[in-house]
Amino acid sequence: AQALRLFAPLGGPREAPAAPPLQRSWPALAGCKAMTSAVLASEFVGTFFLVFTASIVALQNHPLAPVAMGFILAGMTCSSVEVSGAHFNPAVTLGVWLTGRELLNVKRVLEYVVTQLLAGLCASFLSWLIFGATLTMQPGIGYCWVDALTVEVMYSTILVFVLLNTTTLTRESILPGQVEFSGVAMGLTLTSAAFAAGPISGCALNPAWAVGAMATQAVEKCALGFGARSALSAWRFLPLYVLGPLAGAGLAAAAFCGVRRPEYEGEMSLSDKEQHSGRKEEA
């Protein structure tokens, strides 16, 4: 039989080659209730170590802090992209949902965001216990809140846009190796953003980090007896560091919809339909 297949081109009818499996960068877990714990555990671990590393290098005022942040994001993305999609950031989760391709339903979005916020809180509190100091989320010296908001929106846009184009493609438009190098792409993007925006806003780009850092600082001020008013002052820039990245996620989703029209046009393949049927039932 093997010989016949080898010499078929010389005379006999050719056998149709087997269709390769559809390459998919998004994990087949969004509609699987049994895997919810694995997905959320993956998000918790990734978010925790991203925020923990960023907090530690920021508290040390290390000159290579952007490199450390990029490296940890690259490593955690490679480790978790096939499990949860490697969001580690409520802005990323929002951006994925806004692309409107049924990758996430509202329930899963809420699960992701709550998990990320909890991980950010735990990481920020642990860094406080280690260093005895907390981060102050605010614009850099010489910059106003408008400057900080601008870079938070712009660099959140590019960070989410890169993830959408490397880890969420659900049809034949994905290129070989695109998922495998998604961690490198995300890490380099964050490193570049941190070098550029760090002096202006601190380059949070992540509401989970911002909420964790502000909550920790508020608790620290209460513990030191500074009073409720001082504790509330820790939250004064919360809108900047939450709404900025979320706005960037919206811009990234809009840009993705514009440049990735094949994701929305044409008929789905059979495997796509089967993949999405479970998600529709859950939604």
PDB file of C-alpha atoms in Angstrom:
ATOM      1  CA  ALA A   1       0.000   0.000   0.000  1.00  0.00           C
ATOM      2  CA  GLN A   2       2.888   2.333   0.762  1.00  0.00           C
ATOM      3  CA  ALA A   3       4.431   1.581  -2.662  1.00  0.00           C
ATOM      4  CA  LEU A   4       1.157   2.313  -4.406  1.00  0.00           C
ATOM      5  CA  ARG A   5       0.947   5.666  -2.674  1.00  0.00           C
ATOM      6  CA  LEU A   6       4.524   6.498  -3.682  1.00  0.00           C
ATOM      7  CA  PHE A   7       4.034   5.686  -7.374  1.00  0.00           C
ATOM      8  CA  ALA A   8       0.465   6.952  -7.710  1.00  0.00           C
ATOM      9  CA  PRO A   9       1.575  10.185  -9.435  1.00  0.00           C
ATOM     10  CA  LEU A  10       3.037   8.089 -12.331  1.00  0.00           C
ATOM     11  CA  GLY A  11      -0.257   6.742 -13.462  1.00  0.00           C
ATOM     12  CA  GLY A  12      -3.039   5.963 -11.052  1.00  0.00           C
ATOM     13  CA  PRO A  13      -5.386   8.450  -9.423  1.00  0.00           C
ATOM     14  CA  ARG A  14      -3.895  10.594  -6.715  1.00  0.00           C
ATOM     15  CA  GLU A  15      -5.064  10.275  -3.183  1.00  0.00           C
ATOM     16  CA  ALA A  16      -6.269  13.546  -1.705  1.00  0.00           C
ATOM     17  CA  PRO A  17      -3.888  14.606   1.081  1.00  0.00           C
ATOM     18  CA  ALA A  18      -5.361  14.708   4.529  1.00  0.00           C
ATOM     19  CA  ALA A  19      -6.450  18.190   5.510  1.00  0.00           C
ATOM     20  CA  PRO A  20      -4.205  19.586   8.210  1.00  0.00           C
ATOM     21  CA  PRO A  21      -5.906  20.391  11.493  1.00  0.00           C
ATOM     22  CA  LEU A  22      -7.054  23.960  11.863  1.00  0.00           C
ATOM     23  CA  GLN A  23      -4.393  25.976  13.602  1.00  0.00           C
ATOM     24  CA  ARG A  24      -5.869  27.731  16.563  1.00  0.00           C
ATOM     25  CA  SER A  25      -4.220  30.133  18.935  1.00  0.00           C
ATOM     26  CA  TRP A  26      -7.077  30.439  21.419  1.00  0.00           C
ATOM     27  CA  PRO A  27      -7.416  27.632  23.992  1.00  0.00           C
ATOM     28  CA  ALA A  28     -10.482  25.445  23.679  1.00  0.00           C
ATOM     29  CA  LEU A  29     -11.579  26.187  27.211  1.00  0.00           C
ATOM     30  CA  ALA A  30     -13.881  29.192  27.069  1.00  0.00           C
ATOM     31  CA  GLY A  31     -16.963  27.001  26.998  1.00  0.00           C
ATOM     32  CA  CYS A  32     -15.690  24.133  29.124  1.00  0.00           C
ATOM     33  CA  LYS A  33     -16.937  24.354  32.704  1.00  0.00           C
ATOM     34  CA  ALA A  34     -14.743  21.465  33.843  1.00  0.00           C
ATOM     35  CA  MET A  35     -11.606  23.466  33.026  1.00  0.00           C
ATOM     36  CA  THR A  36     -12.638  26.713  34.738  1.00  0.00           C
ATOM     37  CA  SER A  37     -10.391  26.097  37.743  1.00  0.00           C
ATOM     38  CA  ALA A  38      -7.352  25.482  35.528  1.00  0.00           C
ATOM     39  CA  VAL A  39      -8.024  28.604  33.478  1.00  0.00           C
ATOM     40  CA  LEU A  40      -8.461  30.854  36.503  1.00  0.00           C
ATOM     41  CA  ALA A  41      -5.481  29.325  38.304  1.00  0.00           C
ATOM     42  CA  SER A  42      -3.378  30.085  35.240  1.00  0.00           C
ATOM     43  CA  GLU A  43      -4.579  33.694  35.239  1.00  0.00           C
ATOM     44  CA  PHE A  44      -3.920  34.053  38.962  1.00  0.00           C
ATOM     45  CA  VAL A  45      -0.362  32.725  38.774  1.00  0.00           C
ATOM     46  CA  GLY A  46       0.530  34.795  35.728  1.00  0.00           C
ATOM     47  CA  THR A  47      -0.967  38.014  37.079  1.00  0.00           C
ATOM     48  CA  PHE A  48       0.593  37.471  40.510  1.00  0.00           C
ATOM     49  CA  PHE A  49       4.140  37.084  39.233  1.00  0.00           C
ATOM     50  CA  LEU A  50       3.764  39.920  36.731  1.00  0.00           C
ATOM     51  CA  VAL A  51       2.565  42.355  39.422  1.00  0.00           C
ATOM     52  CA  PHE A  52       4.984  41.004  42.038  1.00  0.00           C
ATOM     53  CA  THR A  53       7.985  41.419  39.752  1.00  0.00           C
ATOM     54  CA  ALA A  54       6.888  44.867  38.597  1.00  0.00           C
ATOM     55  CA  SER A  55       6.352  45.978  42.196  1.00  0.00           C
ATOM     56  CA  ILE A  56       9.718  44.722  43.403  1.00  0.00           C
ATOM     57  CA  VAL A  57      11.782  46.313  40.646  1.00  0.00           C
ATOM     58  CA  ALA A  58       9.802  49.565  40.972  1.00  0.00           C
ATOM     59  CA  LEU A  59      10.362  49.706  44.735  1.00  0.00           C
ATOM     60  CA  GLN A  60      14.080  49.199  44.159  1.00  0.00           C
ATOM     61  CA  ASN A  61      14.055  51.881  41.452  1.00  0.00           C
ATOM     62  CA  HIS A  62      16.101  49.511  39.345  1.00  0.00           C
ATOM     63  CA  PRO A  63      17.335  50.999  36.049  1.00  0.00           C
ATOM     64  CA  LEU A  64      16.541  47.764  34.218  1.00  0.00           C
ATOM     65  CA  ALA A  65      13.045  47.456  35.634  1.00  0.00           C
ATOM     66  CA  PRO A  66      11.470  47.504  32.129  1.00  0.00           C
ATOM     67  CA  VAL A  67      13.600  44.537  31.104  1.00  0.00           C
ATOM     68  CA  ALA A  68      12.559  42.535  34.159  1.00  0.00           C
ATOM     69  CA  MET A  69       8.900  43.324  33.500  1.00  0.00           C
ATOM     70  CA  GLY A  70       9.203  42.279  29.879  1.00  0.00           C
ATOM     71  CA  PHE A  71      10.998  39.059  30.698  1.00  0.00           C
ATOM     72  CA  ILE A  72       8.460  37.933  33.296  1.00  0.00           C
ATOM     73  CA  LEU A  73       5.587  38.707  30.927  1.00  0.00           C
ATOM     74  CA  ALA A  74       7.279  36.740  28.153  1.00  0.00           C
ATOM     75  CA  GLY A  75       7.825  33.748  30.410  1.00  0.00           C
ATOM     76  CA  MET A  76       4.347  33.712  31.872  1.00  0.00           C
ATOM     77  CA  THR A  77       2.763  34.190  28.441  1.00  0.00           C
ATOM     78  CA  CYS A  78       4.613  31.200  27.013  1.00  0.00           C
ATOM     79  CA  SER A  79       3.566  29.158  30.051  1.00  0.00           C
ATOM     80  CA  SER A  80      -0.127  30.059  30.045  1.00  0.00           C
ATOM     81  CA  VAL A  81      -1.193  31.061  26.551  1.00  0.00           C
ATOM     82  CA  GLU A  82      -2.544  27.594  25.747  1.00  0.00           C
ATOM     83  CA  VAL A  83      -4.416  27.417  29.053  1.00  0.00           C
ATOM     84  CA  SER A  84      -6.083  30.771  29.641  1.00  0.00           C
ATOM     85  CA  GLY A  85      -4.908  32.979  26.799  1.00  0.00           C
ATOM     86  CA  ALA A  86      -2.367  34.687  29.099  1.00  0.00           C
ATOM     87  CA  HIS A  87      -4.297  37.879  29.780  1.00  0.00           C
ATOM     88  CA  PHE A  88      -2.971  38.795  33.258  1.00  0.00           C
ATOM     89  CA  ASN A  89      -4.665  42.171  32.853  1.00  0.00           C
ATOM     90  CA  PRO A  90      -8.336  43.279  32.986  1.00  0.00           C
ATOM     91  CA  ALA A  91      -7.675  45.597  30.035  1.00  0.00           C
ATOM     92  CA  VAL A  92      -6.550  42.644  27.920  1.00  0.00           C
ATOM     93  CA  THR A  93      -9.612  40.635  28.911  1.00  0.00           C
ATOM     94  CA  LEU A  94     -11.852  43.554  27.979  1.00  0.00           C
ATOM     95  CA  GLY A  95     -10.078  43.929  24.640  1.00  0.00           C
ATOM     96  CA  VAL A  96     -10.556  40.251  23.794  1.00  0.00           C
ATOM     97  CA  TRP A  97     -14.241  40.445  24.689  1.00  0.00           C
ATOM     98  CA  LEU A  98     -14.785  43.628  22.672  1.00  0.00           C
ATOM     99  CA  THR A  99     -13.561  41.964  19.479  1.00  0.00           C
ATOM    100  CA  GLY A 100     -16.911  40.186  19.481  1.00  0.00           C
ATOM    101  CA  ARG A 101     -15.816  36.730  18.325  1.00  0.00           C
ATOM    102  CA  GLU A 102     -17.413  34.740  21.148  1.00  0.00           C
ATOM    103  CA  LEU A 103     -14.052  33.925  22.695  1.00  0.00           C
ATOM    104  CA  LEU A 104     -15.343  35.061  26.078  1.00  0.00           C
ATOM    105  CA  ASN A 105     -18.815  35.496  27.485  1.00  0.00           C
ATOM    106  CA  VAL A 106     -19.716  37.999  30.195  1.00  0.00           C
ATOM    107  CA  LYS A 107     -19.488  35.390  32.945  1.00  0.00           C
ATOM    108  CA  ARG A 108     -15.966  34.390  31.962  1.00  0.00           C
ATOM    109  CA  VAL A 109     -14.916  38.042  31.649  1.00  0.00           C
ATOM    110  CA  LEU A 110     -16.024  38.662  35.231  1.00  0.00           C
ATOM    111  CA  GLU A 111     -14.208  35.540  36.426  1.00  0.00           C
ATOM    112  CA  TYR A 112     -11.008  36.654  34.718  1.00  0.00           C
ATOM    113  CA  VAL A 113     -11.178  40.207  36.080  1.00  0.00           C
ATOM    114  CA  VAL A 114     -11.910  39.155  39.675  1.00  0.00           C
ATOM    115  CA  THR A 115      -9.073  36.625  39.554  1.00  0.00           C
ATOM    116  CA  GLN A 116      -6.640  39.199  38.171  1.00  0.00           C
ATOM    117  CA  LEU A 117      -7.602  41.779  40.790  1.00  0.00           C
ATOM    118  CA  LEU A 118      -7.137  39.255  43.601  1.00  0.00           C
ATOM    119  CA  ALA A 119      -3.742  38.264  42.231  1.00  0.00           C
ATOM    120  CA  GLY A 120      -2.718  41.914  42.006  1.00  0.00           C
ATOM    121  CA  LEU A 121      -3.760  42.499  45.616  1.00  0.00           C
ATOM    122  CA  CYS A 122      -1.841  39.471  46.874  1.00  0.00           C
ATOM    123  CA  ALA A 123       1.299  40.426  44.941  1.00  0.00           C
ATOM    124  CA  SER A 124       1.194  44.035  46.147  1.00  0.00           C
ATOM    125  CA  PHE A 125       0.707  43.012  49.778  1.00  0.00           C
ATOM    126  CA  LEU A 126       3.577  40.522  49.579  1.00  0.00           C
ATOM    127  CA  SER A 127       5.919  43.148  48.145  1.00  0.00           C
ATOM    128  CA  TRP A 128       4.896  45.453  51.015  1.00  0.00           C
ATOM    129  CA  LEU A 129       5.712  42.756  53.562  1.00  0.00           C
ATOM    130  CA  ILE A 130       9.139  42.224  52.017  1.00  0.00           C
ATOM    131  CA  PHE A 131      10.187  45.853  51.579  1.00  0.00           C
ATOM    132  CA  GLY A 132       8.092  47.581  54.215  1.00  0.00           C
ATOM    133  CA  ALA A 133       7.160  50.191  51.615  1.00  0.00           C
ATOM    134  CA  THR A 134       4.442  50.655  49.016  1.00  0.00           C
ATOM    135  CA  LEU A 135       4.244  52.156  45.550  1.00  0.00           C
ATOM    136  CA  THR A 136       2.604  55.499  44.868  1.00  0.00           C
ATOM    137  CA  MET A 137       0.700  55.405  41.599  1.00  0.00           C
ATOM    138  CA  GLN A 138       0.876  58.938  40.233  1.00  0.00           C
ATOM    139  CA  PRO A 139       2.285  60.923  37.291  1.00  0.00           C
ATOM    140  CA  GLY A 140       6.036  61.384  37.255  1.00  0.00           C
ATOM    141  CA  ILE A 141       7.754  64.563  38.382  1.00  0.00           C
ATOM    142  CA  GLY A 142       7.206  67.333  35.853  1.00  0.00           C
ATOM    143  CA  TYR A 143       4.216  65.659  34.203  1.00  0.00           C
ATOM    144  CA  CYS A 144       0.502  66.256  34.716  1.00  0.00           C
ATOM    145  CA  TRP A 145      -2.366  63.771  34.791  1.00  0.00           C
ATOM    146  CA  VAL A 146      -3.122  64.459  31.123  1.00  0.00           C
ATOM    147  CA  ASP A 147       0.392  63.389  30.135  1.00  0.00           C
ATOM    148  CA  ALA A 148       0.134  60.251  32.230  1.00  0.00           C
ATOM    149  CA  LEU A 149      -3.326  59.410  30.916  1.00  0.00           C
ATOM    150  CA  THR A 150      -2.163  59.829  27.326  1.00  0.00           C
ATOM    151  CA  VAL A 151       0.711  57.367  27.612  1.00  0.00           C
ATOM    152  CA  GLU A 152      -1.396  54.913  29.615  1.00  0.00           C
ATOM    153  CA  VAL A 153      -4.020  54.886  26.856  1.00  0.00           C
ATOM    154  CA  MET A 154      -1.527  54.723  23.983  1.00  0.00           C
ATOM    155  CA  TYR A 155       0.694  51.983  25.351  1.00  0.00           C
ATOM    156  CA  SER A 156      -2.257  49.963  26.628  1.00  0.00           C
ATOM    157  CA  THR A 157      -3.581  50.123  23.082  1.00  0.00           C
ATOM    158  CA  ILE A 158      -0.447  48.662  21.549  1.00  0.00           C
ATOM    159  CA  LEU A 159      -0.034  46.045  24.297  1.00  0.00           C
ATOM    160  CA  VAL A 160      -3.581  44.738  23.820  1.00  0.00           C
ATOM    161  CA  PHE A 161      -3.304  45.022  20.027  1.00  0.00           C
ATOM    162  CA  VAL A 162      -0.196  42.824  19.991  1.00  0.00           C
ATOM    163  CA  LEU A 163      -1.881  40.186  22.129  1.00  0.00           C
ATOM    164  CA  LEU A 164      -5.007  40.171  19.960  1.00  0.00           C
ATOM    165  CA  ASN A 165      -2.904  39.587  16.847  1.00  0.00           C
ATOM    166  CA  THR A 166      -0.718  36.864  18.324  1.00  0.00           C
ATOM    167  CA  THR A 167      -2.849  34.784  20.685  1.00  0.00           C
ATOM    168  CA  THR A 168      -6.528  35.158  19.736  1.00  0.00           C
ATOM    169  CA  LEU A 169      -6.740  34.399  16.019  1.00  0.00           C
ATOM    170  CA  THR A 170      -9.352  31.703  15.598  1.00  0.00           C
ATOM    171  CA  ARG A 171      -9.279  31.002  11.882  1.00  0.00           C
ATOM    172  CA  GLU A 172      -6.850  30.155   9.114  1.00  0.00           C
ATOM    173  CA  SER A 173      -5.300  33.645   9.221  1.00  0.00           C
ATOM    174  CA  ILE A 174      -2.822  32.579  11.902  1.00  0.00           C
ATOM    175  CA  LEU A 175       0.742  32.033  10.706  1.00  0.00           C
ATOM    176  CA  PRO A 176       2.999  29.121  11.736  1.00  0.00           C
ATOM    177  CA  GLY A 177       4.892  29.941  14.895  1.00  0.00           C
ATOM    178  CA  GLN A 178       2.773  32.985  15.664  1.00  0.00           C
ATOM    179  CA  VAL A 179       1.529  31.596  18.977  1.00  0.00           C
ATOM    180  CA  GLU A 180       4.919  30.215  19.945  1.00  0.00           C
ATOM    181  CA  PHE A 181       6.481  33.666  19.662  1.00  0.00           C
ATOM    182  CA  SER A 182       3.597  35.498  21.320  1.00  0.00           C
ATOM    183  CA  GLY A 183       5.473  35.625  24.618  1.00  0.00           C
ATOM    184  CA  VAL A 184       8.463  37.279  22.979  1.00  0.00           C
ATOM    185  CA  ALA A 185       6.205  39.796  21.237  1.00  0.00           C
ATOM    186  CA  MET A 186       4.373  40.673  24.436  1.00  0.00           C
ATOM    187  CA  GLY A 187       7.554  40.907  26.476  1.00  0.00           C
ATOM    188  CA  LEU A 188       9.297  43.199  24.006  1.00  0.00           C
ATOM    189  CA  THR A 189       6.215  45.386  23.745  1.00  0.00           C
ATOM    190  CA  LEU A 190       5.995  45.831  27.511  1.00  0.00           C
ATOM    191  CA  THR A 191       9.727  46.501  27.774  1.00  0.00           C
ATOM    192  CA  SER A 192       9.533  49.223  25.127  1.00  0.00           C
ATOM    193  CA  ALA A 193       6.456  50.742  26.753  1.00  0.00           C
ATOM    194  CA  ALA A 194       8.056  50.763  30.198  1.00  0.00           C
ATOM    195  CA  PHE A 195      11.204  52.496  28.964  1.00  0.00           C
ATOM    196  CA  ALA A 196       9.140  55.113  27.123  1.00  0.00           C
ATOM    197  CA  ALA A 197       6.258  55.723  29.547  1.00  0.00           C
ATOM    198  CA  GLY A 198       7.872  54.836  32.875  1.00  0.00           C
ATOM    199  CA  PRO A 199       9.091  58.347  33.716  1.00  0.00           C
ATOM    200  CA  ILE A 200       5.722  59.828  32.720  1.00  0.00           C
ATOM    201  CA  SER A 201       3.148  57.577  34.357  1.00  0.00           C
ATOM    202  CA  GLY A 202       5.036  54.652  35.848  1.00  0.00           C
ATOM    203  CA  CYS A 203       3.752  52.533  32.950  1.00  0.00           C
ATOM    204  CA  ALA A 204       1.158  50.541  34.864  1.00  0.00           C
ATOM    205  CA  LEU A 205      -1.014  49.619  31.842  1.00  0.00           C
ATOM    206  CA  ASN A 206      -2.775  47.171  34.151  1.00  0.00           C
ATOM    207  CA  PRO A 207      -5.713  47.928  36.473  1.00  0.00           C
ATOM    208  CA  ALA A 208      -4.860  44.838  38.533  1.00  0.00           C
ATOM    209  CA  TRP A 209      -1.476  46.333  39.431  1.00  0.00           C
ATOM    210  CA  ALA A 210      -2.924  49.810  40.031  1.00  0.00           C
ATOM    211  CA  VAL A 211      -5.730  48.595  42.302  1.00  0.00           C
ATOM    212  CA  GLY A 212      -3.360  46.320  44.229  1.00  0.00           C
ATOM    213  CA  ALA A 213      -0.771  49.064  44.748  1.00  0.00           C
ATOM    214  CA  MET A 214      -3.351  51.654  45.806  1.00  0.00           C
ATOM    215  CA  ALA A 215      -5.135  49.286  48.171  1.00  0.00           C
ATOM    216  CA  THR A 216      -1.843  48.324  49.785  1.00  0.00           C
ATOM    217  CA  GLN A 217      -0.825  51.938  50.238  1.00  0.00           C
ATOM    218  CA  ALA A 218      -4.226  52.775  51.772  1.00  0.00           C
ATOM    219  CA  VAL A 219      -3.846  49.917  54.258  1.00  0.00           C
ATOM    220  CA  GLU A 220      -0.300  51.020  55.073  1.00  0.00           C
ATOM    221  CA  LYS A 221      -1.447  54.572  55.837  1.00  0.00           C
ATOM    222  CA  CYS A 222      -4.193  53.280  58.101  1.00  0.00           C
ATOM    223  CA  ALA A 223      -1.727  50.978  59.864  1.00  0.00           C
ATOM    224  CA  LEU A 224       0.635  53.911  60.459  1.00  0.00           C
ATOM    225  CA  GLY A 225      -2.187  55.970  61.940  1.00  0.00           C
ATOM    226  CA  PHE A 226      -2.421  58.633  59.255  1.00  0.00           C
ATOM    227  CA  GLY A 227      -6.212  58.525  59.280  1.00  0.00           C
ATOM    228  CA  ALA A 228      -8.963  57.871  56.786  1.00  0.00           C
ATOM    229  CA  ARG A 229      -8.376  61.030  54.752  1.00  0.00           C
ATOM    230  CA  SER A 230      -4.768  60.090  54.116  1.00  0.00           C
ATOM    231  CA  ALA A 231      -5.801  56.546  53.221  1.00  0.00           C
ATOM    232  CA  LEU A 232      -8.337  57.846  50.718  1.00  0.00           C
ATOM    233  CA  SER A 233      -5.638  59.964  49.070  1.00  0.00           C
ATOM    234  CA  ALA A 234      -4.000  56.744  47.889  1.00  0.00           C
ATOM    235  CA  TRP A 235      -6.914  56.321  45.486  1.00  0.00           C
ATOM    236  CA  ARG A 236      -6.861  59.805  43.958  1.00  0.00           C
ATOM    237  CA  PHE A 237      -5.427  58.644  40.620  1.00  0.00           C
ATOM    238  CA  LEU A 238      -7.515  55.463  40.387  1.00  0.00           C
ATOM    239  CA  PRO A 239      -9.544  56.699  37.365  1.00  0.00           C
ATOM    240  CA  LEU A 240      -6.338  57.460  35.466  1.00  0.00           C
ATOM    241  CA  TYR A 241      -4.814  54.012  35.985  1.00  0.00           C
ATOM    242  CA  VAL A 242      -8.043  52.080  35.446  1.00  0.00           C
ATOM    243  CA  LEU A 243      -9.913  54.011  32.768  1.00  0.00           C
ATOM    244  CA  GLY A 244      -6.740  54.694  30.771  1.00  0.00           C
ATOM    245  CA  PRO A 245      -5.889  51.036  30.100  1.00  0.00           C
ATOM    246  CA  LEU A 246      -9.555  50.173  29.548  1.00  0.00           C
ATOM    247  CA  ALA A 247      -9.848  52.935  26.964  1.00  0.00           C
ATOM    248  CA  GLY A 248      -6.708  51.592  25.316  1.00  0.00           C
ATOM    249  CA  ALA A 249      -8.315  48.141  25.195  1.00  0.00           C
ATOM    250  CA  GLY A 250     -11.281  49.619  23.341  1.00  0.00           C
ATOM    251  CA  LEU A 251      -9.007  51.303  20.797  1.00  0.00           C
ATOM    252  CA  ALA A 252      -7.053  48.080  20.315  1.00  0.00           C
ATOM    253  CA  ALA A 253     -10.245  46.086  19.712  1.00  0.00           C
ATOM    254  CA  ALA A 254     -11.404  48.654  17.145  1.00  0.00           C
ATOM    255  CA  ALA A 255      -8.043  48.537  15.366  1.00  0.00           C
ATOM    256  CA  PHE A 256      -8.104  44.738  15.374  1.00  0.00           C
ATOM    257  CA  CYS A 257     -11.549  44.687  13.804  1.00  0.00           C
ATOM    258  CA  GLY A 258     -10.254  46.962  11.068  1.00  0.00           C
ATOM    259  CA  VAL A 259      -7.075  45.082  10.153  1.00  0.00           C
ATOM    260  CA  ARG A 260      -8.304  41.527  10.702  1.00  0.00           C
ATOM    261  CA  ARG A 261     -11.406  41.430   8.530  1.00  0.00           C
ATOM    262  CA  PRO A 262     -10.928  37.706   7.653  1.00  0.00           C
ATOM    263  CA  GLU A 263     -11.711  36.967  11.298  1.00  0.00           C
ATOM    264  CA  TYR A 264     -15.240  38.236  10.692  1.00  0.00           C
ATOM    265  CA  GLU A 265     -15.914  37.443   7.032  1.00  0.00           C
ATOM    266  CA  GLY A 266     -16.892  34.212   5.278  1.00  0.00           C
ATOM    267  CA  GLU A 267     -18.223  30.929   6.541  1.00  0.00           C
ATOM    268  CA  MET A 268     -16.772  29.188   9.558  1.00  0.00           C
ATOM    269  CA  SER A 269     -15.155  25.839   9.072  1.00  0.00           C
ATOM    270  CA  LEU A 270     -16.795  22.824  10.677  1.00  0.00           C
ATOM    271  CA  SER A 271     -14.232  22.712  13.463  1.00  0.00           C
ATOM    272  CA  ASP A 272     -14.869  26.409  14.142  1.00  0.00           C
ATOM    273  CA  LYS A 273     -18.600  25.787  14.433  1.00  0.00           C
ATOM    274  CA  GLU A 274     -18.065  22.880  16.811  1.00  0.00           C
ATOM    275  CA  GLN A 275     -15.619  24.966  18.820  1.00  0.00           C
ATOM    276  CA  HIS A 276     -18.041  27.846  19.185  1.00  0.00           C
ATOM    277  CA  SER A 277     -21.189  25.812  19.827  1.00  0.00           C
ATOM    278  CA  GLY A 278     -20.247  25.106  23.432  1.00  0.00           C
ATOM    279  CA  ARG A 279     -19.565  28.782  24.065  1.00  0.00           C
ATOM    280  CA  LYS A 280     -22.929  29.824  22.662  1.00  0.00           C
ATOM    281  CA  GLU A 281     -24.747  27.346  24.881  1.00  0.00           C
ATOM    282  CA  GLU A 282     -22.934  28.640  27.980  1.00  0.00           C
ATOM    283  CA  ALA A 283     -23.621  32.279  27.072  1.00  0.00           C
TER     284      ALA A 283
END
